Coordinates of C-alpha atoms and ligand atoms in Angstrom, one line a residue:
M5 CA 20.7 -49.8 -101.0
G6 CA 18.9 -47.8 -98.3
T7 CA 16.4 -45.3 -97.2
T8 CA 17.0 -41.6 -97.2
L9 CA 15.0 -38.9 -95.3
S10 CA 14.2 -35.3 -96.1
I11 CA 11.7 -32.8 -94.7
T12 CA 9.4 -30.5 -96.6
D13 CA 6.5 -28.1 -95.7
T14 CA 4.9 -28.7 -99.1
P15 CA 1.2 -29.7 -98.5
P16 CA 0.5 -33.4 -99.0
H17 CA -1.8 -33.0 -102.1
L18 CA 1.0 -31.1 -103.9
V19 CA 4.1 -33.1 -103.0
E20 CA 6.0 -34.9 -105.8
A21 CA 6.0 -38.6 -104.7
D22 CA 5.0 -42.1 -105.8
A23 CA 2.8 -42.4 -102.7
V24 CA 1.5 -40.2 -99.9
V25 CA 0.9 -41.9 -96.5
I26 CA -1.9 -40.8 -94.2
A27 CA -3.3 -42.1 -90.9
V28 CA -6.7 -43.7 -90.6
R29 CA -8.3 -44.2 -87.2
K30 CA -10.9 -46.7 -86.1
G31 CA -14.0 -44.6 -85.4
P32 CA -17.0 -45.7 -83.5
S33 CA -18.8 -46.7 -86.7
G34 CA -16.1 -47.1 -89.3
P35 CA -12.7 -45.7 -90.5
L36 CA -12.1 -42.0 -90.2
P37 CA -9.3 -39.9 -91.7
G38 CA -6.6 -39.5 -88.9
P39 CA -4.7 -36.5 -87.7
G40 CA -2.6 -35.0 -90.5
S41 CA -4.9 -36.0 -93.3
K42 CA -7.1 -32.9 -93.5
D43 CA -5.5 -31.4 -96.7
V44 CA -5.6 -34.7 -98.5
D45 CA -9.3 -35.2 -97.6
E46 CA -10.1 -31.7 -98.9
A47 CA -8.3 -32.4 -102.1
L48 CA -10.4 -35.5 -102.5
G49 CA -13.6 -33.5 -101.9
G50 CA -14.2 -34.9 -98.5
T51 CA -14.7 -38.4 -99.8
L52 CA -11.9 -40.1 -97.7
A53 CA -14.1 -41.6 -95.0
G54 CA -16.5 -43.1 -97.6
T55 CA -13.8 -44.4 -99.8
L56 CA -12.0 -46.1 -96.9
A57 CA -15.2 -47.7 -95.7
A58 CA -16.0 -48.9 -99.3
L59 CA -12.5 -50.5 -99.5
G60 CA -13.1 -52.3 -96.3
A61 CA -10.6 -50.4 -94.2
T62 CA -11.1 -50.6 -90.4
G63 CA -8.3 -48.4 -89.1
D64 CA -6.8 -51.4 -87.2
P65 CA -3.1 -50.8 -86.4
G66 CA -0.8 -52.1 -89.2
E67 CA -3.6 -52.2 -91.8
V68 CA -2.5 -50.4 -95.1
T69 CA -5.2 -49.5 -97.6
K70 CA -4.1 -48.1 -101.1
I71 CA -6.2 -45.6 -102.9
A72 CA -5.6 -44.4 -106.5
T73 CA -5.8 -40.6 -106.4
G74 CA -6.9 -40.2 -110.0
G75 CA -5.1 -36.9 -110.5
R76 CA -6.7 -35.1 -107.5
L77 CA -3.3 -35.3 -105.7
T78 CA 0.1 -34.8 -107.4
A79 CA 1.0 -38.3 -106.1
P80 CA -0.7 -41.2 -108.0
L81 CA -1.2 -43.3 -104.8
L82 CA -2.5 -42.7 -101.3
A83 CA -1.7 -45.2 -98.6
A84 CA -3.9 -45.0 -95.5
V85 CA -2.4 -46.8 -92.5
G86 CA -4.4 -47.7 -89.4
I87 CA -3.6 -46.2 -86.0
G88 CA -6.4 -47.9 -84.1
A89 CA -8.7 -46.0 -81.8
A90 CA -5.8 -43.6 -81.0
G91 CA -5.9 -40.0 -82.1
D92 CA -9.7 -39.4 -81.5
S93 CA -9.2 -35.9 -80.2
S94 CA -7.6 -34.1 -83.1
D95 CA -5.1 -32.1 -80.9
A96 CA -4.0 -34.9 -78.6
A97 CA -0.4 -36.1 -79.3
L98 CA -0.4 -39.6 -80.7
D99 CA 1.4 -42.4 -78.7
P100 CA 4.9 -42.4 -80.4
E101 CA 4.9 -46.2 -80.7
V102 CA 1.5 -46.2 -82.5
L103 CA 3.0 -43.7 -84.9
R104 CA 6.3 -45.5 -85.3
R105 CA 4.5 -48.7 -86.1
A106 CA 2.1 -47.0 -88.5
A107 CA 4.9 -45.3 -90.4
G108 CA 6.8 -48.6 -90.5
A109 CA 4.0 -50.7 -91.8
A110 CA 3.2 -48.2 -94.5
V111 CA 6.8 -47.8 -95.7
R112 CA 7.4 -51.6 -95.5
T113 CA 4.3 -52.3 -97.6
L114 CA 5.1 -49.5 -100.2
A115 CA 8.8 -50.2 -100.4
G116 CA 8.4 -53.9 -101.0
A117 CA 5.6 -53.8 -103.6
G118 CA 5.0 -52.9 -107.2
P119 CA 6.9 -52.9 -110.4
G120 CA 10.4 -51.6 -110.8
E121 CA 11.5 -52.6 -107.3
A122 CA 15.1 -51.6 -108.2
R123 CA 14.3 -48.0 -109.0
E124 CA 13.9 -45.4 -106.3
R125 CA 10.5 -45.1 -104.6
R126 CA 9.5 -41.7 -103.3
I127 CA 7.2 -41.9 -100.2
A128 CA 5.8 -38.8 -98.5
L129 CA 4.7 -39.2 -94.9
A130 CA 1.7 -37.0 -94.2
L131 CA 1.4 -38.4 -90.7
P132 CA 1.0 -36.3 -87.6
A133 CA 4.3 -34.4 -86.9
R134 CA 2.9 -31.6 -84.8
D135 CA 5.8 -31.7 -82.3
G136 CA 9.3 -33.1 -82.0
A137 CA 8.1 -36.4 -80.5
E138 CA 5.6 -37.0 -83.3
A139 CA 8.0 -36.0 -86.1
E140 CA 10.8 -38.2 -84.7
A141 CA 8.4 -41.2 -84.3
A142 CA 7.0 -40.9 -87.8
A143 CA 10.6 -40.5 -89.2
I144 CA 12.2 -43.4 -87.4
G145 CA 9.3 -45.7 -88.0
G146 CA 9.5 -44.9 -91.7
L147 CA 13.2 -45.3 -91.8
L148 CA 13.2 -48.7 -90.0
G149 CA 10.1 -49.9 -92.0
G150 CA 12.2 -49.4 -95.1
Y151 CA 14.9 -51.7 -93.9
T152 CA 15.8 -54.8 -96.0
F153 CA 18.8 -57.0 -95.8
R154 CA 20.0 -57.8 -99.3
R155 CA 23.7 -58.8 -98.8
Y156 CA 23.1 -62.4 -100.1
R157 CA 20.5 -61.6 -102.7
S158 CA 21.4 -61.6 -106.4
E159 CA 18.8 -58.9 -107.1
P160 CA 20.0 -55.4 -106.1
A161 CA 18.1 -53.6 -103.4
G162 CA 15.6 -50.8 -104.2
Q163 CA 16.2 -47.3 -102.9
V164 CA 13.5 -45.6 -100.8
A165 CA 13.4 -41.8 -100.5
L166 CA 11.3 -40.7 -97.6
T167 CA 9.9 -37.2 -97.2
L168 CA 8.5 -36.1 -93.9
L169 CA 5.8 -33.5 -94.4
A170 CA 6.3 -31.2 -91.4
A171 CA 6.1 -27.5 -90.9
G172 CA 7.9 -25.8 -88.0
G173 CA 11.3 -25.6 -86.5
H174 CA 11.0 -28.8 -84.5
A175 CA 11.1 -31.1 -87.5
A176 CA 14.8 -30.7 -88.5
A177 CA 16.2 -31.7 -85.1
A178 CA 13.6 -34.6 -84.8
A179 CA 14.5 -35.9 -88.2
H180 CA 18.2 -35.7 -87.4
R181 CA 17.8 -37.8 -84.2
A182 CA 15.6 -40.3 -86.1
Q183 CA 18.2 -40.6 -88.7
V184 CA 21.0 -41.2 -86.2
L185 CA 19.0 -43.8 -84.3
A186 CA 17.8 -45.5 -87.5
T187 CA 21.4 -45.7 -88.7
A188 CA 22.4 -47.4 -85.5
V189 CA 19.5 -49.9 -85.5
T190 CA 20.3 -50.7 -89.2
L191 CA 23.9 -51.4 -88.3
V192 CA 22.8 -53.8 -85.5
R193 CA 20.2 -55.5 -87.8
D194 CA 22.8 -56.0 -90.5
L195 CA 25.4 -57.4 -88.1
V196 CA 22.8 -59.9 -86.7
N197 CA 21.6 -60.9 -90.1
T198 CA 25.1 -61.5 -91.5
A199 CA 26.0 -65.2 -91.9
P200 CA 28.1 -66.3 -88.9
S201 CA 30.9 -67.5 -91.3
D202 CA 31.2 -63.8 -92.5
L203 CA 31.2 -62.4 -88.9
V204 CA 33.6 -64.4 -86.9
P205 CA 35.1 -62.6 -83.9
A206 CA 38.0 -61.0 -85.8
A207 CA 35.7 -59.8 -88.6
F208 CA 33.3 -58.3 -86.0
A209 CA 36.3 -56.6 -84.3
A210 CA 37.4 -55.2 -87.7
R211 CA 33.9 -53.8 -88.3
A212 CA 34.0 -52.2 -84.8
E213 CA 37.3 -50.6 -85.8
E214 CA 35.6 -49.1 -88.9
I215 CA 32.7 -47.8 -86.8
A216 CA 35.0 -46.4 -84.2
A217 CA 37.1 -44.6 -86.8
G218 CA 33.9 -43.1 -88.4
A219 CA 32.6 -41.9 -85.0
G220 CA 35.8 -40.6 -83.5
M221 CA 35.9 -43.3 -80.7
T222 CA 39.1 -44.9 -79.5
I223 CA 39.2 -48.7 -79.7
T224 CA 41.4 -51.5 -78.5
V225 CA 41.1 -55.1 -79.6
L226 CA 42.6 -57.9 -77.5
D227 CA 43.5 -61.0 -79.6
E228 CA 43.8 -64.5 -78.2
Q229 CA 47.4 -63.9 -77.1
A230 CA 46.5 -60.7 -75.3
L231 CA 43.5 -62.4 -73.8
A232 CA 45.8 -65.1 -72.4
D233 CA 48.3 -62.6 -71.1
G234 CA 45.5 -60.6 -69.4
G235 CA 43.8 -63.6 -67.8
Y236 CA 40.5 -63.5 -69.6
G237 CA 39.6 -67.2 -68.9
G238 CA 35.9 -66.9 -69.7
I239 CA 36.3 -65.6 -73.3
L240 CA 39.2 -68.0 -74.0
G241 CA 37.3 -71.0 -72.6
V242 CA 34.3 -70.4 -74.7
G243 CA 36.3 -69.5 -77.8
Q244 CA 38.8 -72.4 -77.6
G245 CA 36.7 -74.9 -79.6
S246 CA 36.6 -72.7 -82.7
V247 CA 39.2 -72.3 -85.4
H248 CA 38.2 -68.6 -85.3
P249 CA 39.8 -67.2 -82.2
P250 CA 38.0 -64.9 -79.7
R251 CA 38.5 -61.1 -79.3
L252 CA 37.7 -58.5 -76.6
V253 CA 36.9 -55.1 -78.1
R254 CA 36.9 -52.0 -75.9
L255 CA 35.4 -48.9 -77.3
E256 CA 35.6 -45.5 -75.7
Y257 CA 33.7 -42.3 -76.3
A258 CA 35.1 -39.5 -74.1
P259 CA 33.7 -36.1 -74.8
P260 CA 35.5 -33.3 -72.9
Q261 CA 32.4 -32.1 -71.1
A262 CA 31.5 -35.5 -69.6
S263 CA 31.6 -36.0 -65.8
R264 CA 30.1 -39.5 -65.6
V265 CA 31.2 -42.9 -66.8
L266 CA 28.7 -45.3 -68.3
V267 CA 30.0 -48.8 -69.2
L268 CA 28.1 -51.0 -71.6
A269 CA 28.9 -54.7 -72.1
G270 CA 27.3 -56.8 -74.8
K271 CA 27.3 -60.6 -75.3
G272 CA 29.1 -61.3 -78.6
I273 CA 28.8 -65.0 -79.4
T274 CA 29.1 -64.9 -83.2
F275 CA 27.5 -68.4 -83.4
D276 CA 26.2 -70.5 -80.5
S277 CA 26.2 -74.2 -81.3
G278 CA 26.1 -74.9 -77.6
G279 CA 29.6 -76.4 -77.8
L280 CA 30.0 -80.0 -76.5
S281 CA 26.6 -79.5 -74.8
L282 CA 25.4 -79.3 -78.3
K283 CA 22.0 -77.7 -79.1
P284 CA 19.5 -79.6 -81.2
P285 CA 19.2 -78.4 -84.8
K286 CA 16.0 -76.3 -84.4
A287 CA 17.5 -74.5 -81.4
M288 CA 20.6 -73.6 -83.4
E289 CA 18.8 -72.0 -86.4
A290 CA 18.7 -68.5 -84.9
M291 CA 22.0 -68.6 -83.1
K292 CA 23.8 -66.3 -85.5
S293 CA 21.9 -63.7 -83.5
D294 CA 23.8 -64.6 -80.3
M295 CA 25.9 -61.5 -80.8
G296 CA 22.9 -59.2 -80.7
G297 CA 24.0 -57.7 -77.3
A298 CA 27.5 -56.8 -78.6
A299 CA 25.9 -55.4 -81.8
A300 CA 23.5 -53.2 -79.8
V301 CA 26.4 -51.8 -77.7
L302 CA 28.3 -51.0 -80.9
G303 CA 25.3 -49.4 -82.6
A304 CA 24.3 -47.5 -79.5
M305 CA 27.8 -46.1 -79.1
Q306 CA 27.8 -45.0 -82.7
A307 CA 24.6 -43.1 -82.1
I308 CA 25.7 -41.7 -78.7
A309 CA 28.9 -40.3 -80.4
A310 CA 26.9 -38.9 -83.4
L311 CA 24.5 -37.1 -81.0
G312 CA 27.4 -35.8 -79.0
L313 CA 25.9 -36.8 -75.6
A314 CA 27.7 -35.4 -72.6
V315 CA 28.7 -38.7 -71.0
K316 CA 31.8 -40.9 -71.2
V317 CA 30.8 -44.3 -72.5
I318 CA 33.0 -47.4 -72.6
G319 CA 31.8 -50.4 -74.5
Y320 CA 33.0 -54.0 -74.1
L321 CA 32.3 -56.6 -76.8
P322 CA 33.5 -60.0 -75.7
L323 CA 33.5 -61.9 -79.0
A324 CA 33.7 -65.7 -79.3
E325 CA 32.4 -68.5 -81.4
N326 CA 31.0 -71.4 -79.3
M327 CA 31.8 -74.6 -81.2
P328 CA 32.3 -78.3 -80.4
S329 CA 35.7 -79.8 -81.4
G330 CA 38.7 -81.6 -80.1
T331 CA 39.9 -78.3 -78.5
A332 CA 36.6 -77.3 -77.1
Q333 CA 36.1 -76.9 -73.3
R334 CA 34.5 -79.9 -71.6
P335 CA 31.7 -80.0 -69.1
S336 CA 33.5 -80.0 -65.8
D337 CA 36.4 -78.0 -67.0
V338 CA 37.3 -75.1 -64.6
L339 CA 38.0 -71.6 -65.9
T340 CA 39.5 -68.6 -64.2
I341 CA 37.6 -65.4 -65.0
Y342 CA 39.4 -62.1 -65.2
G343 CA 40.1 -61.1 -61.6
G344 CA 40.5 -64.6 -60.3
T345 CA 37.1 -66.1 -59.7
T346 CA 37.0 -69.8 -60.8
V347 CA 34.0 -71.3 -62.6
E348 CA 33.2 -74.9 -63.2
V349 CA 31.6 -75.2 -66.6
L350 CA 28.9 -77.9 -66.2
N351 CA 27.1 -76.9 -69.4
T352 CA 29.1 -75.4 -72.3
D353 CA 25.8 -74.0 -73.7
A354 CA 25.7 -71.5 -70.8
E355 CA 28.5 -69.6 -72.5
G356 CA 27.3 -66.0 -72.6
R357 CA 27.6 -65.6 -68.9
L358 CA 31.3 -66.8 -69.1
V359 CA 32.3 -64.2 -71.7
L360 CA 30.3 -61.4 -69.9
A361 CA 31.9 -62.3 -66.6
D362 CA 35.3 -61.3 -68.0
A363 CA 33.9 -58.0 -69.4
L364 CA 32.0 -57.1 -66.2
A365 CA 35.1 -57.9 -64.0
R366 CA 37.4 -55.9 -66.3
S367 CA 35.1 -52.8 -66.2
G368 CA 36.1 -52.2 -62.6
A369 CA 39.2 -50.6 -63.9
D370 CA 37.0 -47.9 -65.6
S371 CA 35.3 -46.9 -62.3
P372 CA 31.8 -46.9 -63.8
D373 CA 29.1 -44.7 -62.4
L374 CA 26.7 -47.2 -64.1
L375 CA 27.2 -50.6 -65.7
I376 CA 24.7 -52.1 -68.1
D377 CA 25.1 -55.4 -69.8
V378 CA 22.9 -56.7 -72.6
A379 CA 22.7 -60.3 -73.8
T380 CA 20.8 -62.9 -75.7
L381 CA 21.4 -64.9 -72.5
T382 CA 18.7 -67.4 -71.8
G383 CA 15.9 -69.4 -73.4
A384 CA 14.1 -69.0 -70.1
Q385 CA 13.7 -65.3 -70.9
V386 CA 11.6 -66.3 -73.9
V387 CA 9.6 -68.7 -71.8
S388 CA 8.8 -66.0 -69.2
L389 CA 8.3 -62.9 -71.3
G390 CA 7.8 -64.1 -74.9
T391 CA 9.7 -62.9 -78.0
R392 CA 9.0 -59.2 -77.8
V393 CA 9.6 -58.2 -74.2
A394 CA 13.1 -58.1 -72.7
G395 CA 13.8 -58.8 -69.0
V396 CA 15.6 -56.3 -66.8
M397 CA 17.4 -57.3 -63.6
A398 CA 19.6 -55.1 -61.4
N399 CA 21.4 -54.9 -58.1
D400 CA 19.2 -51.9 -57.2
G401 CA 15.4 -51.8 -57.5
A402 CA 15.1 -48.2 -58.3
L403 CA 17.8 -48.5 -61.1
R404 CA 15.9 -51.5 -62.5
D405 CA 12.7 -49.5 -62.7
A406 CA 14.5 -46.5 -64.2
V407 CA 16.0 -48.7 -66.9
V408 CA 12.5 -50.2 -67.7
D409 CA 11.2 -46.6 -67.9
A410 CA 14.0 -45.5 -70.2
A411 CA 13.2 -48.4 -72.5
G412 CA 9.6 -47.3 -72.6
R413 CA 10.5 -43.8 -73.6
A414 CA 12.8 -45.3 -76.3
G415 CA 9.9 -47.3 -77.6
E416 CA 11.2 -50.7 -76.5
A417 CA 9.2 -53.3 -74.4
M418 CA 11.1 -54.3 -71.3
W419 CA 9.9 -55.7 -67.9
P420 CA 11.4 -55.7 -64.4
M421 CA 12.6 -59.1 -63.1
P422 CA 13.9 -60.0 -59.6
L423 CA 17.1 -61.6 -58.6
P424 CA 15.9 -63.9 -55.8
E425 CA 18.6 -64.6 -53.2
E426 CA 17.4 -68.2 -52.7
L427 CA 18.4 -69.1 -56.2
R428 CA 22.0 -68.2 -55.7
K429 CA 22.9 -71.4 -53.9
G430 CA 22.1 -73.4 -57.1
L431 CA 25.3 -72.0 -58.5
D432 CA 27.5 -73.5 -55.8
S433 CA 30.1 -75.8 -57.3
A434 CA 31.7 -78.9 -55.7
V435 CA 35.1 -77.9 -57.0
A436 CA 35.3 -74.2 -57.9
D437 CA 34.0 -70.8 -56.7
L438 CA 30.9 -71.1 -58.8
A439 CA 29.2 -73.4 -61.3
N440 CA 28.0 -71.9 -64.6
V441 CA 24.5 -73.5 -64.3
A442 CA 22.2 -74.6 -61.5
P443 CA 21.1 -78.2 -61.2
D444 CA 17.5 -77.4 -62.4
R445 CA 16.0 -75.1 -65.0
N446 CA 13.7 -73.2 -62.7
G447 CA 14.1 -69.4 -62.9
G448 CA 16.8 -69.8 -65.6
M449 CA 16.8 -66.1 -66.6
L450 CA 17.2 -65.0 -62.9
V451 CA 19.9 -67.6 -62.2
A452 CA 21.9 -66.2 -65.1
G453 CA 21.4 -62.7 -63.7
L454 CA 22.6 -63.9 -60.3
F455 CA 25.7 -65.5 -62.0
L456 CA 26.6 -62.2 -63.7
R457 CA 26.0 -60.3 -60.4
E458 CA 29.0 -62.2 -58.9
F459 CA 31.3 -60.3 -61.4
V460 CA 30.0 -56.8 -60.9
P461 CA 32.7 -54.6 -59.4
V462 CA 31.9 -53.8 -55.7
G463 CA 29.7 -50.8 -55.2
V464 CA 28.8 -50.3 -58.9
P465 CA 25.2 -49.9 -59.9
W466 CA 24.5 -52.5 -62.5
A467 CA 21.6 -53.6 -64.7
H468 CA 21.3 -56.6 -67.0
L469 CA 19.0 -56.8 -70.1
D470 CA 18.2 -60.3 -71.3
I471 CA 17.1 -59.8 -75.0
A472 CA 17.1 -63.5 -76.0
G473 CA 13.6 -63.2 -77.6
P474 CA 13.5 -59.6 -78.8
A475 CA 16.9 -59.6 -80.6
F476 CA 15.6 -61.8 -83.5
N477 CA 12.2 -61.9 -85.2
D478 CA 11.5 -65.4 -86.3
G479 CA 8.0 -64.5 -87.4
A480 CA 6.5 -62.2 -90.0
A481 CA 7.4 -58.5 -90.2
Y482 CA 5.2 -56.1 -88.2
G483 CA 5.2 -52.4 -87.7
Y484 CA 8.8 -51.2 -88.2
T485 CA 10.3 -54.6 -87.3
A486 CA 11.5 -56.7 -90.2
K487 CA 12.0 -60.5 -90.1
G488 CA 15.4 -61.4 -88.6
G489 CA 17.6 -59.0 -86.6
T490 CA 15.6 -56.3 -84.9
G491 CA 18.2 -54.1 -83.3
A492 CA 16.7 -54.7 -79.9
A493 CA 18.1 -52.6 -77.0
T494 CA 20.0 -50.2 -79.2
R495 CA 17.6 -47.3 -78.7
T496 CA 17.3 -48.1 -75.0
L497 CA 21.0 -47.9 -74.5
V498 CA 21.1 -44.5 -76.2
Q499 CA 18.2 -43.4 -73.9
I500 CA 20.2 -44.6 -70.9
A501 CA 23.2 -42.6 -72.0
Q502 CA 21.0 -39.6 -72.4
D503 CA 19.6 -40.1 -68.9
V504 CA 23.1 -40.4 -67.4
A505 CA 24.1 -37.2 -69.2
D506 CA 21.0 -35.5 -67.9
G507 CA 21.6 -36.7 -64.3
R508 CA 18.5 -38.9 -64.2
L509 CA 20.7 -42.0 -63.9
P510 CA 22.0 -43.7 -61.9
T511 CA 19.3 -43.5 -59.3
G512 CA 20.0 -42.8 -55.6
Q513 CA 21.5 -45.3 -53.2
M514 CA 22.3 -49.0 -53.9
Q515 CA 19.9 -51.3 -52.2
A516 CA 19.0 -55.0 -52.5
G517 CA 17.3 -55.6 -55.9
Ligands
BES630 N1 22.2 -68.1 -76.6 C1 21.5 -68.9 -75.7 C2 20.2 -68.3 -75.2 C3 19.1 -68.1 -76.3 C4 18.1 -69.1 -76.5 C5 19.1 -67.0 -77.0 C6 17.1 -68.8 -77.4 C7 18.1 -66.8 -78.0 C8 17.1 -67.7 -78.1 C9 22.3 -69.2 -74.5 O1 23.7 -69.3 -74.7 C10 21.9 -70.6 -74.0 O2 22.2 -71.5 -74.7 N2 21.4 -70.6 -72.8 C11 21.0 -71.9 -72.2 C12 21.4 -71.8 -70.7 C13 21.2 -73.1 -70.0 C14 22.2 -74.2 -70.5 C15 21.4 -72.9 -68.5 C16 19.5 -72.0 -72.3 O3 18.8 -71.0 -72.1 O4 19.0 -73.0 -72.6
MN631 MN1 24.4 -71.2 -75.3
ZN632 ZN1 24.4 -68.1 -76.2

């Protein structure tokens, strides 16, 4: 059903658990007990390094070596997880991402293995938790490593009870933050993993209403009639081929002490078939994840509200299903986006930018101090940066770099990308204000960014995160990342909200990106 987290200052050799997790580092001539494992090594009579070497452990990141404790620890099993060459000086703080991944790999291995999968497994984390950053990293890595998606399985899910072994006042606050963030990322992963027939736009909107009610946020949902009345031509055009009509969700978190407005907009295509510009079958397999941006905005807002951050945050989730049918939009149809800009739809598979255009244009009424959109927008993002690194574009170079920096502090890989002016003319249309695609594929991620820029309200600092690759993990699980939905960008959006609350964002003057 899930993973719970508690904290204790019980020493690791005495803790009641099914398994105790320690770190093992890659020493110059073999594996060495890592930071946090001193008590355990002493309880084992100083044999840990020798045992690890004999078992073939190397200390490589992600490697998990299991050792039976033979009664020398209260827990019957010890799991030593590699942290690489990190942590060689015993007082140096460990890179939080190394720690997150180590905790994730250990919990993932232990939670998924062994007899009695249905019963609760108690896992104690004796990983370094010497300050708040380390404690939070170990906790969130463990919580996310325990993630499984069991909605469509006939076997019930196992329960994992995590205990973070940490002494000191920093641990409780760190564990709380980890829990809030892990809950948000779990929500996003669940939404992405849900079959698209179970998460059509109205169902997604209903889920957003539940989350908003639980978090004390206000929410408005525009249905297809309200979208038509309001002039949301992009969302309607993309959604018109589906029997499941589109929605526009607007969430608002408005704490009394907030002085700044952050607007988040997330692409919410609940399934992207490509429309009449139909995708080939292989390219369609992961397209239930095409609402990963909208899910990240919803999850981030849930966390931002739970943490009580001192910033007003408005979230837009433009939700539509992109399907081919007799009512679908045609290549060469012309749409009128909210605010009046017309777009010639030359390729119905470039649909994300159409729904986001409505949301970005609509956000002008909220007078944002900062506008961020997040979207599984282009295959070109995956070609440029691979599946694990998101692209960041902005109308301000300093803002773009500050967003990349925020992502790094949140533990997510993002990289700065330009918006080259010379690519803009590719979006000129013979009949409308803009075309939705350029004549050639070159720089496809950047062209999509330039298209979105056309709809950013004048004078508003704006950044665009293309998470096409990172939103969904097609490959094997690694670190704290499961197969399937990853929750990409959720933690970055929370960090951005924190930075706005702290006055670190938006950065300075607008300038050419
Ligand atoms: N949802 C896709 C982008 C995508 C591709 C996300 C792969 C995740 C993995 C998007 O709607 C799309 O189809 N983009 C087209 C744009 C093209 C027609 C200009 C693409 O990238 O091929
Ligand atoms: Mn598409
Ligand atoms: Zn799409």
